[in-house]
Amino acid sequence: MPAPTLLLVDDEENVLHSLKRLLHQEGYTILTASNGEEGLEKLESTPVALVISDQRMPGKSGVDFLRLVKERWPETVRIMLTGYADIEAAIAAINSGEVFRFITKPWNEGEIKEVIRQALERYDSTTKLVEALKSSNLQAVKALSEAVELKDPYTRGHCDRVAKYALGIARRLNLPEEEIRYLEYASYLHDCGKIGVDREVLNKAGELTAQEWEQVKKHSQMGENVVKQANFFLRIAPLIRSHHERWDGSGYPDGKAGEEIPLGARIIAVADAYDAMTSDRPYRKALSPEEAVAILSKEKGKQFDPMIVESFLEFLEDNK
Ligand SMILES: [Fe+2]
């Protein structure tokens, strides 16, 4: 594989110089620019895996520049370099998805190398997933959903079962075959955004910190973005985005309620929850099918669409 190309953007010559020297040793191909405009020109002519940009520069700020990079080259991973005074802006940029990580100046060499390694791992997984989606075949999609699952070994086989349950519900509801086909793809891909969540966070046995939880919650939007990047059945993107919404409006990312939530997402939510409850997780043992059914019934009209729960319980009864 050719060395990944990194673009460094900073108006301070000495910062560019020392970063370049440090990263050159790691075998990366390095491009530099002294402001956002110049950075955009470089990106237009060369594919770049990772952009590291200073926040305070003459002309466009780092955040504004990185937002443009996100719009035009969504697969390129973005890191912000910032002084202590700008940490709030950096955190806001992470929370809005504009930036993958930030690095404070002056930096620690070990830390910067590790952040870059993680960023390139993210670039690699995302580009592979997008490529496979472009090929649009169910086999490739299944293989990839498995790759995401392997990152989270507790969920092995999860996508297969979610697809089976979701299709069972859809058939009971007499949805058109075309809708069922989209639902099948969406079931396999519903958690593909987990490709962007740190492995340690996915496999953590203890309780997540508030920040880790925020990271996990982003997987539905990241999944939507991956599917959109591949121009892959754009109709399934809203299903992936909304698979953690709740019937009573208390879910994420948009707090949609009732029929505002796409039907396919309401179906996946029930299928996903039942399979999660009946599987072992790092933080708890599996519940019995009876216990899981009792929870679904209790959450009818709260977390879940009552009609979907009814159909799913009938499906389970028929397949005993
Ligand atoms: Fe999910």
CSV table of C-alpha atoms and ligand atoms in Angstrom, one decimal:
chain,number,residue,atom,x,y,z
A,1,MET,CA,0.0,0.0,0.0
A,2,PRO,CA,1.3,3.5,-0.8
A,3,ALA,CA,2.1,5.7,2.2
A,4,PRO,CA,-0.9,7.7,3.2
A,5,THR,CA,-0.9,11.4,2.4
A,6,LEU,CA,-1.3,13.9,5.2
A,7,LEU,CA,-1.9,17.6,4.8
A,8,LEU,CA,-0.7,20.0,7.5
A,9,VAL,CA,-2.2,23.5,7.6
A,10,ASP,CA,-0.7,26.2,9.9
A,11,ASP,CA,0.4,29.8,9.4
A,12,GLU,CA,3.4,29.3,11.6
A,13,GLU,CA,6.3,28.1,9.6
A,14,ASN,CA,8.1,26.5,12.6
A,15,VAL,CA,5.0,24.5,13.5
A,16,LEU,CA,4.8,23.1,10.0
A,17,HIS,CA,8.5,22.4,10.0
A,18,SER,CA,8.6,20.4,13.2
A,19,LEU,CA,5.4,18.5,12.5
A,20,LYS,CA,6.7,17.6,9.1
A,21,ARG,CA,10.0,16.4,10.5
A,22,LEU,CA,8.2,14.3,13.1
A,23,LEU,CA,5.8,12.7,10.7
A,24,HIS,CA,8.2,12.1,7.9
A,25,GLN,CA,10.0,9.6,10.1
A,26,GLU,CA,6.8,7.7,10.3
A,27,GLY,CA,6.9,7.2,6.5
A,28,TYR,CA,3.9,9.4,5.6
A,29,THR,CA,3.8,11.6,2.5
A,30,ILE,CA,3.4,15.1,3.8
A,31,LEU,CA,1.9,18.2,2.1
A,32,THR,CA,1.8,21.6,3.8
A,33,ALA,CA,-0.2,24.8,3.4
A,34,SER,CA,-0.1,28.1,5.3
A,35,ASN,CA,-3.8,28.8,5.3
A,36,GLY,CA,-7.2,27.3,4.5
A,37,GLU,CA,-7.4,28.5,0.9
A,38,GLU,CA,-4.1,27.0,0.1
A,39,GLY,CA,-5.2,23.8,1.9
A,40,LEU,CA,-8.2,23.5,-0.3
A,41,GLU,CA,-6.1,23.9,-3.4
A,42,LYS,CA,-3.8,21.1,-2.3
A,43,LEU,CA,-6.9,18.8,-1.6
A,44,GLU,CA,-8.2,19.5,-5.1
A,45,SER,CA,-5.1,18.1,-6.7
A,46,THR,CA,-4.2,15.2,-4.4
A,47,PRO,CA,-6.3,12.6,-2.5
A,48,VAL,CA,-5.5,13.1,1.2
A,49,ALA,CA,-6.2,10.7,4.0
A,50,LEU,CA,-5.8,13.1,6.9
A,51,VAL,CA,-5.8,16.9,7.4
A,52,ILE,CA,-4.3,18.4,10.5
A,53,SER,CA,-5.2,22.1,10.8
A,54,ASP,CA,-4.4,24.9,13.1
A,55,GLN,CA,-7.5,26.7,14.5
A,56,ARG,CA,-6.2,30.3,14.5
A,57,MET,CA,-5.0,31.4,11.1
A,58,PRO,CA,-5.4,34.5,9.0
A,59,GLY,CA,-8.4,34.2,6.7
A,60,LYS,CA,-10.6,31.1,7.4
A,61,SER,CA,-10.5,29.7,10.9
A,62,GLY,CA,-9.5,26.0,11.3
A,63,VAL,CA,-13.1,25.0,12.1
A,64,ASP,CA,-14.5,26.8,9.0
A,65,PHE,CA,-11.8,25.2,6.8
A,66,LEU,CA,-12.4,21.7,8.2
A,67,ARG,CA,-16.1,22.1,7.7
A,68,LEU,CA,-15.5,22.7,4.0
A,69,VAL,CA,-13.2,19.7,3.9
A,70,LYS,CA,-15.9,17.6,5.5
A,71,GLU,CA,-18.4,18.7,2.9
A,72,ARG,CA,-16.2,18.1,-0.1
A,73,TRP,CA,-14.1,15.2,1.0
A,74,PRO,CA,-16.1,13.4,3.7
A,75,GLU,CA,-13.8,10.4,3.8
A,76,THR,CA,-10.8,12.5,4.7
A,77,VAL,CA,-10.2,12.5,8.5
A,78,ARG,CA,-9.8,15.8,10.2
A,79,ILE,CA,-7.7,16.8,13.2
A,80,MET,CA,-7.6,20.2,14.8
A,81,LEU,CA,-4.4,21.7,16.3
A,82,THR,CA,-5.3,24.2,19.0
A,83,GLY,CA,-3.9,26.3,21.8
A,84,TYR,CA,-5.4,26.0,25.3
A,85,ALA,CA,-7.5,29.1,24.7
A,86,ASP,CA,-9.5,27.4,21.9
A,87,ILE,CA,-10.3,24.1,23.6
A,88,GLU,CA,-14.0,24.9,23.8
A,89,ALA,CA,-14.2,25.5,20.1
A,90,ALA,CA,-12.3,22.2,19.5
A,91,ILE,CA,-14.8,20.3,21.7
A,92,ALA,CA,-17.7,21.9,19.9
A,93,ALA,CA,-16.2,20.9,16.6
A,94,ILE,CA,-15.8,17.3,17.8
A,95,ASN,CA,-19.4,17.2,19.0
A,96,SER,CA,-20.8,18.5,15.7
A,97,GLY,CA,-18.8,15.9,13.8
A,98,GLU,CA,-16.5,18.4,12.1
A,99,VAL,CA,-13.4,17.1,13.7
A,100,PHE,CA,-12.2,13.6,14.7
A,101,ARG,CA,-9.8,14.7,17.4
A,102,PHE,CA,-7.9,17.7,18.5
A,103,ILE,CA,-4.3,18.1,19.6
A,104,THR,CA,-3.2,20.9,21.9
A,105,LYS,CA,-0.1,22.9,21.3
A,106,PRO,CA,2.6,22.3,22.5
A,107,TRP,CA,2.1,18.6,21.7
A,108,ASN,CA,3.4,15.4,23.0
A,109,GLU,CA,5.1,13.4,20.3
A,110,GLY,CA,3.9,10.0,21.5
A,111,GLU,CA,0.3,11.3,21.8
A,112,ILE,CA,0.3,12.9,18.3
A,113,LYS,CA,1.6,9.7,16.7
A,114,GLU,CA,-1.1,7.7,18.4
A,115,VAL,CA,-3.9,10.0,17.4
A,116,ILE,CA,-2.7,9.9,13.8
A,117,ARG,CA,-2.5,6.2,13.8
A,118,GLN,CA,-6.2,6.0,15.0
A,119,ALA,CA,-7.2,8.6,12.4
A,120,LEU,CA,-5.7,6.6,9.6
A,121,GLU,CA,-7.3,3.4,10.9
A,122,ARG,CA,-10.6,5.2,10.7
A,123,TYR,CA,-9.8,6.4,7.1
A,124,ASP,CA,-8.9,2.9,6.1
A,125,SER,CA,-12.1,1.2,7.4
A,126,THR,CA,-14.4,3.9,6.0
A,127,THR,CA,-12.9,3.8,2.5
A,128,LYS,CA,-13.2,0.0,2.5
A,129,LEU,CA,-16.8,0.2,3.6
A,130,VAL,CA,-17.6,2.9,1.1
A,131,GLU,CA,-16.0,0.9,-1.7
A,132,ALA,CA,-17.9,-2.3,-0.9
A,133,LEU,CA,-21.2,-0.3,-0.7
A,134,LYS,CA,-20.5,1.1,-4.1
A,135,SER,CA,-20.4,-2.5,-5.4
A,136,SER,CA,-24.0,-2.7,-4.1
A,137,ASN,CA,-24.2,-6.4,-3.5
A,138,LEU,CA,-25.7,-8.0,-0.4
A,139,GLN,CA,-22.8,-10.4,0.0
A,140,ALA,CA,-20.3,-7.6,0.2
A,141,VAL,CA,-22.5,-5.7,2.6
A,142,LYS,CA,-22.9,-8.7,4.8
A,143,ALA,CA,-19.1,-9.3,4.9
A,144,LEU,CA,-18.6,-5.7,5.9
A,145,SER,CA,-21.3,-5.7,8.6
A,146,GLU,CA,-19.3,-8.7,9.9
A,147,ALA,CA,-16.1,-6.7,9.9
A,148,VAL,CA,-17.8,-4.0,12.0
A,149,GLU,CA,-19.1,-6.7,14.3
A,150,LEU,CA,-15.7,-8.2,14.8
A,151,LYS,CA,-14.6,-4.9,16.2
A,152,ASP,CA,-17.3,-5.6,18.8
A,153,PRO,CA,-17.0,-9.4,19.4
A,154,TYR,CA,-20.1,-9.5,21.7
A,155,THR,CA,-22.3,-8.7,18.8
A,156,ARG,CA,-21.3,-11.5,16.4
A,157,GLY,CA,-24.2,-12.7,14.4
A,158,HIS,CA,-26.2,-9.7,15.6
A,159,CYS,CA,-26.9,-8.3,12.1
A,160,ASP,CA,-28.1,-11.6,10.8
A,161,ARG,CA,-30.6,-11.9,13.5
A,162,VAL,CA,-31.7,-8.3,13.3
A,163,ALA,CA,-32.3,-8.8,9.6
A,164,LYS,CA,-34.3,-12.0,10.2
A,165,TYR,CA,-36.5,-10.4,12.9
A,166,ALA,CA,-37.0,-7.2,10.9
A,167,LEU,CA,-38.0,-9.2,7.8
A,168,GLY,CA,-40.4,-11.3,9.9
A,169,ILE,CA,-42.1,-8.1,11.1
A,170,ALA,CA,-42.2,-6.5,7.6
A,171,ARG,CA,-43.8,-9.6,6.1
A,172,ARG,CA,-46.5,-9.6,8.9
A,173,LEU,CA,-47.2,-6.0,8.0
A,174,ASN,CA,-47.4,-6.9,4.3
A,175,LEU,CA,-44.9,-4.3,3.3
A,176,PRO,CA,-44.1,-4.3,-0.5
A,177,GLU,CA,-41.2,-6.5,-1.6
A,178,GLU,CA,-39.1,-3.5,-2.6
A,179,GLU,CA,-39.4,-2.0,0.9
A,180,ILE,CA,-38.5,-5.4,2.4
A,181,ARG,CA,-35.4,-5.4,0.3
A,182,TYR,CA,-34.3,-2.0,1.5
A,183,LEU,CA,-35.1,-3.0,5.1
A,184,GLU,CA,-32.8,-6.0,4.7
A,185,TYR,CA,-29.9,-3.9,3.7
A,186,ALA,CA,-30.6,-1.4,6.4
A,187,SER,CA,-30.7,-4.2,9.0
A,188,TYR,CA,-27.3,-5.3,8.1
A,189,LEU,CA,-25.9,-1.7,8.0
A,190,HIS,CA,-27.7,-0.2,11.0
A,191,ASP,CA,-24.6,-0.2,13.1
A,192,CYS,CA,-22.0,0.4,10.4
A,193,GLY,CA,-21.2,3.8,11.9
A,194,LYS,CA,-19.6,1.9,14.8
A,195,ILE,CA,-16.6,1.8,12.5
A,196,GLY,CA,-16.0,5.3,13.8
A,197,VAL,CA,-16.3,4.4,17.5
A,198,ASP,CA,-13.1,3.5,19.4
A,199,ARG,CA,-12.7,-0.2,20.0
A,200,GLU,CA,-12.0,0.3,23.7
A,201,VAL,CA,-15.3,2.1,24.1
A,202,LEU,CA,-17.3,-0.5,22.2
A,203,ASN,CA,-15.8,-3.3,24.3
A,204,LYS,CA,-15.7,-1.6,27.7
A,205,ALA,CA,-17.0,-3.7,30.5
A,206,GLY,CA,-17.7,-0.9,32.9
A,207,GLU,CA,-20.1,2.0,32.7
A,208,LEU,CA,-19.3,4.5,29.9
A,209,THR,CA,-18.3,8.1,30.8
A,210,ALA,CA,-20.5,10.9,29.5
A,211,GLN,CA,-18.0,11.6,26.8
A,212,GLU,CA,-17.7,7.9,25.7
A,213,TRP,CA,-21.5,7.7,25.6
A,214,GLU,CA,-21.6,10.7,23.3
A,215,GLN,CA,-19.2,8.9,21.0
A,216,VAL,CA,-21.3,5.8,20.9
A,217,LYS,CA,-24.5,7.8,20.2
A,218,LYS,CA,-22.8,9.3,17.1
A,219,HIS,CA,-22.8,5.9,15.4
A,220,SER,CA,-26.3,6.4,13.9
A,221,GLN,CA,-25.3,9.6,12.1
A,222,MET,CA,-21.9,8.2,11.1
A,223,GLY,CA,-23.6,5.2,9.6
A,224,GLU,CA,-26.0,7.5,7.7
A,225,ASN,CA,-22.9,9.4,6.3
A,226,VAL,CA,-21.1,6.3,5.2
A,227,VAL,CA,-24.1,5.1,3.3
A,228,LYS,CA,-24.6,8.6,1.7
A,229,GLN,CA,-20.9,8.8,0.8
A,230,ALA,CA,-21.2,5.6,-1.2
A,231,ASN,CA,-24.5,6.9,-2.8
A,232,PHE,CA,-25.7,3.5,-1.6
A,233,PHE,CA,-29.5,3.2,-1.7
A,234,LEU,CA,-30.1,6.7,-0.3
A,235,ARG,CA,-33.5,5.5,0.9
A,236,ILE,CA,-31.9,3.5,3.7
A,237,ALA,CA,-29.9,6.4,5.1
A,238,PRO,CA,-32.8,7.8,7.1
A,239,LEU,CA,-33.5,4.3,8.6
A,240,ILE,CA,-29.9,4.1,9.8
A,241,ARG,CA,-30.0,7.6,11.2
A,242,SER,CA,-33.2,6.9,13.1
A,243,HIS,CA,-32.7,3.4,14.5
A,244,HIS,CA,-32.2,4.7,18.0
A,245,GLU,CA,-35.2,7.0,18.0
A,246,ARG,CA,-38.0,6.1,20.5
A,247,TRP,CA,-41.7,6.2,19.9
A,248,ASP,CA,-42.2,8.7,22.8
A,249,GLY,CA,-39.6,11.1,21.5
A,250,SER,CA,-36.8,10.3,24.0
A,251,GLY,CA,-34.3,8.7,21.6
A,252,TYR,CA,-31.5,10.1,19.5
A,253,PRO,CA,-30.2,11.8,17.4
A,254,ASP,CA,-33.2,14.0,16.6
A,255,GLY,CA,-35.7,13.1,19.3
A,256,LYS,CA,-38.4,12.2,16.7
A,257,ALA,CA,-41.6,10.7,17.9
A,258,GLY,CA,-44.3,8.3,16.7
A,259,GLU,CA,-44.8,8.2,13.0
A,260,GLU,CA,-42.2,10.9,12.4
A,261,ILE,CA,-39.8,8.1,12.8
A,262,PRO,CA,-39.4,6.1,9.5
A,263,LEU,CA,-41.3,2.8,9.6
A,264,GLY,CA,-38.2,0.8,8.8
A,265,ALA,CA,-36.3,2.4,11.6
A,266,ARG,CA,-39.1,1.6,14.1
A,267,ILE,CA,-38.9,-2.0,12.9
A,268,ILE,CA,-35.1,-2.2,13.3
A,269,ALA,CA,-35.4,-0.7,16.7
A,270,VAL,CA,-37.6,-3.6,18.0
A,271,ALA,CA,-35.5,-6.2,16.2
A,272,ASP,CA,-32.2,-4.7,17.5
A,273,ALA,CA,-33.4,-4.3,21.1
A,274,TYR,CA,-34.7,-7.9,21.3
A,275,ASP,CA,-31.5,-9.3,20.0
A,276,ALA,CA,-29.4,-7.1,22.2
A,277,MET,CA,-31.4,-8.2,25.3
A,278,THR,CA,-31.1,-11.9,24.5
A,279,SER,CA,-27.3,-11.7,23.8
A,280,ASP,CA,-24.5,-11.5,26.3
A,281,ARG,CA,-22.9,-8.1,26.5
A,282,PRO,CA,-19.6,-7.0,28.1
A,283,TYR,CA,-21.6,-5.4,31.0
A,284,ARG,CA,-24.3,-8.1,31.5
A,285,LYS,CA,-25.5,-11.6,30.8
A,286,ALA,CA,-28.2,-12.4,28.2
A,287,LEU,CA,-31.9,-12.2,29.3
A,288,SER,CA,-34.2,-15.2,28.6
A,289,PRO,CA,-36.6,-14.8,25.6
A,290,GLU,CA,-39.5,-14.5,28.1
A,291,GLU,CA,-37.8,-11.7,30.0
A,292,ALA,CA,-37.0,-9.8,26.8
A,293,VAL,CA,-40.6,-10.2,25.6
A,294,ALA,CA,-41.9,-8.9,28.9
A,295,ILE,CA,-39.7,-5.8,28.5
A,296,LEU,CA,-40.8,-5.2,24.9
A,297,SER,CA,-44.4,-5.4,26.1
A,298,LYS,CA,-43.8,-3.0,28.9
A,299,GLU,CA,-42.1,-0.5,26.5
A,300,LYS,CA,-45.0,-0.7,24.0
A,301,GLY,CA,-46.0,2.9,23.3
A,302,LYS,CA,-43.0,4.2,25.2
A,303,GLN,CA,-39.7,3.1,23.6
A,304,PHE,CA,-41.4,1.1,20.8
A,305,ASP,CA,-44.2,1.5,18.3
A,306,PRO,CA,-47.0,-0.7,19.7
A,307,MET,CA,-48.0,-2.1,16.3
A,308,ILE,CA,-44.5,-3.3,15.6
A,309,VAL,CA,-44.2,-4.9,19.0
A,310,GLU,CA,-47.4,-6.8,18.4
A,311,SER,CA,-46.3,-8.0,15.0
A,312,PHE,CA,-42.9,-9.1,16.4
A,313,LEU,CA,-44.5,-11.0,19.2
A,314,GLU,CA,-46.7,-12.8,16.7
A,315,PHE,CA,-43.6,-13.6,14.6
A,316,LEU,CA,-41.9,-15.1,17.6
A,317,GLU,CA,-44.9,-17.1,18.5
A,318,ASP,CA,-45.1,-18.6,15.0
A,319,ASN,CA,-41.4,-19.4,14.9
A,320,LYS,CA,-41.1,-21.1,18.3
B,1,FE,FE,-27.2,1.0,16.9
